[in-house]
Short mmCIF file of C-alpha atoms in Angstrom, two decimals:
data_model
loop_
_atom_site.label_atom_id
_atom_site.label_comp_id
_atom_site.label_asym_id
_atom_site.label_seq_id
_atom_site.Cartn_x
_atom_site.Cartn_y
_atom_site.Cartn_z
CA MET Z 24 62.70 -57.13 -105.79
CA LYS Z 25 61.23 -59.30 -108.54
CA LEU Z 26 61.15 -63.09 -108.77
CA GLN Z 27 63.64 -63.03 -111.67
CA GLU Z 28 66.18 -61.30 -109.46
CA LEU Z 29 66.50 -64.50 -107.41
CA PRO Z 30 69.24 -66.94 -108.49
CA ASN Z 31 68.07 -69.53 -111.03
CA ILE Z 32 64.70 -67.87 -111.67
CA GLY Z 33 64.28 -67.07 -115.35
CA PRO Z 34 61.18 -65.82 -117.15
CA LYS Z 35 59.52 -69.24 -117.47
CA LEU Z 36 60.05 -70.30 -113.85
CA ALA Z 37 58.95 -66.86 -112.65
CA GLU Z 38 55.75 -67.25 -114.67
CA ASN Z 39 55.20 -70.73 -113.22
CA LEU Z 40 55.59 -69.31 -109.71
CA ARG Z 41 53.11 -66.52 -110.43
CA GLN Z 42 50.59 -68.99 -111.88
CA ALA Z 43 51.00 -71.03 -108.69
CA GLY Z 44 50.08 -67.99 -106.61
CA LEU Z 45 53.58 -66.93 -105.60
CA GLU Z 46 53.82 -63.38 -106.91
CA THR Z 47 56.85 -62.03 -105.04
CA PRO Z 48 60.16 -63.27 -103.64
CA GLU Z 49 58.59 -62.92 -100.20
CA ASP Z 50 55.68 -65.18 -101.20
CA PHE Z 51 58.19 -67.70 -102.57
CA ARG Z 52 60.38 -67.64 -99.46
CA ALA Z 53 57.34 -68.02 -97.19
CA ALA Z 54 56.25 -71.12 -99.12
CA GLY Z 55 59.73 -72.59 -99.58
CA ALA Z 56 61.14 -74.45 -102.56
CA ARG Z 57 59.34 -77.74 -101.95
CA GLU Z 58 55.92 -76.17 -101.51
CA ALA Z 59 56.50 -73.94 -104.54
CA PHE Z 60 57.48 -76.98 -106.60
CA LEU Z 61 54.40 -78.91 -105.48
CA ARG Z 62 52.16 -75.98 -106.38
CA ILE Z 63 53.76 -75.72 -109.81
CA GLN Z 64 53.37 -79.46 -110.36
CA VAL Z 65 49.70 -79.48 -109.34
CA GLN Z 66 48.51 -76.13 -110.69
CA VAL Z 67 50.75 -75.31 -113.65
CA ASP Z 68 52.99 -78.06 -115.01
CA PRO Z 69 52.43 -81.70 -114.02
CA THR Z 70 55.66 -82.60 -115.82
CA ALA Z 71 57.83 -80.27 -113.68
CA CYS Z 72 61.25 -81.90 -113.40
CA PHE Z 73 64.01 -82.32 -110.85
CA HIS Z 74 65.96 -79.46 -112.43
CA GLN Z 75 63.10 -77.10 -111.66
CA LEU Z 76 63.12 -78.28 -108.05
CA THR Z 77 66.87 -77.69 -107.73
CA ALA Z 78 66.51 -74.25 -109.32
CA LEU Z 79 63.90 -73.38 -106.71
CA ALA Z 80 66.03 -74.79 -103.89
CA GLY Z 81 68.99 -72.73 -105.05
CA ALA Z 82 66.82 -69.63 -105.22
CA GLU Z 83 65.62 -70.30 -101.68
CA LEU Z 84 69.24 -70.63 -100.52
CA GLY Z 85 70.33 -67.63 -102.59
CA VAL Z 86 72.85 -69.61 -104.64
CA PRO Z 87 73.16 -71.00 -108.17
CA LYS Z 88 71.76 -74.52 -108.30
CA LYS Z 89 75.25 -75.89 -109.00
CA ALA Z 90 76.30 -74.58 -105.57
CA ILE Z 91 73.69 -76.57 -103.63
CA PRO Z 92 75.55 -78.88 -101.24
CA ALA Z 93 75.57 -82.56 -102.24
CA GLU Z 94 73.70 -83.59 -99.09
CA LYS Z 95 70.91 -81.10 -99.84
CA LYS Z 96 70.74 -82.30 -103.47
CA ALA Z 97 70.44 -85.90 -102.29
CA ASP Z 98 67.61 -84.86 -99.96
CA LEU Z 99 65.90 -83.08 -102.85
CA ARG Z 100 66.28 -86.18 -105.04
CA THR Z 101 64.66 -88.33 -102.33
CA PHE Z 102 61.80 -85.83 -102.07
CA PHE Z 103 61.35 -85.71 -105.86
CA ASN Z 104 61.39 -89.50 -106.19
CA SER Z 105 58.74 -89.79 -103.48
CA LEU Z 106 56.23 -87.81 -105.55
#
């Protein structure tokens, strides 16, 4: 399986993940969405936005980002705002 086969992971986000050292879906799942986002923000794109975080969280859950439960999205927003 390739990174782009995960929900929400297009060519650009897949490239960001690879540049952050997460080459495979297994690498991504082992790190988790938050860690992957932090790596992208520090190593690749310091302007990474909340939408990128929700895309990663959806990929981790195996769902489109629109299907992330409201409680989980609120938790992600709190995390993002704390950065």
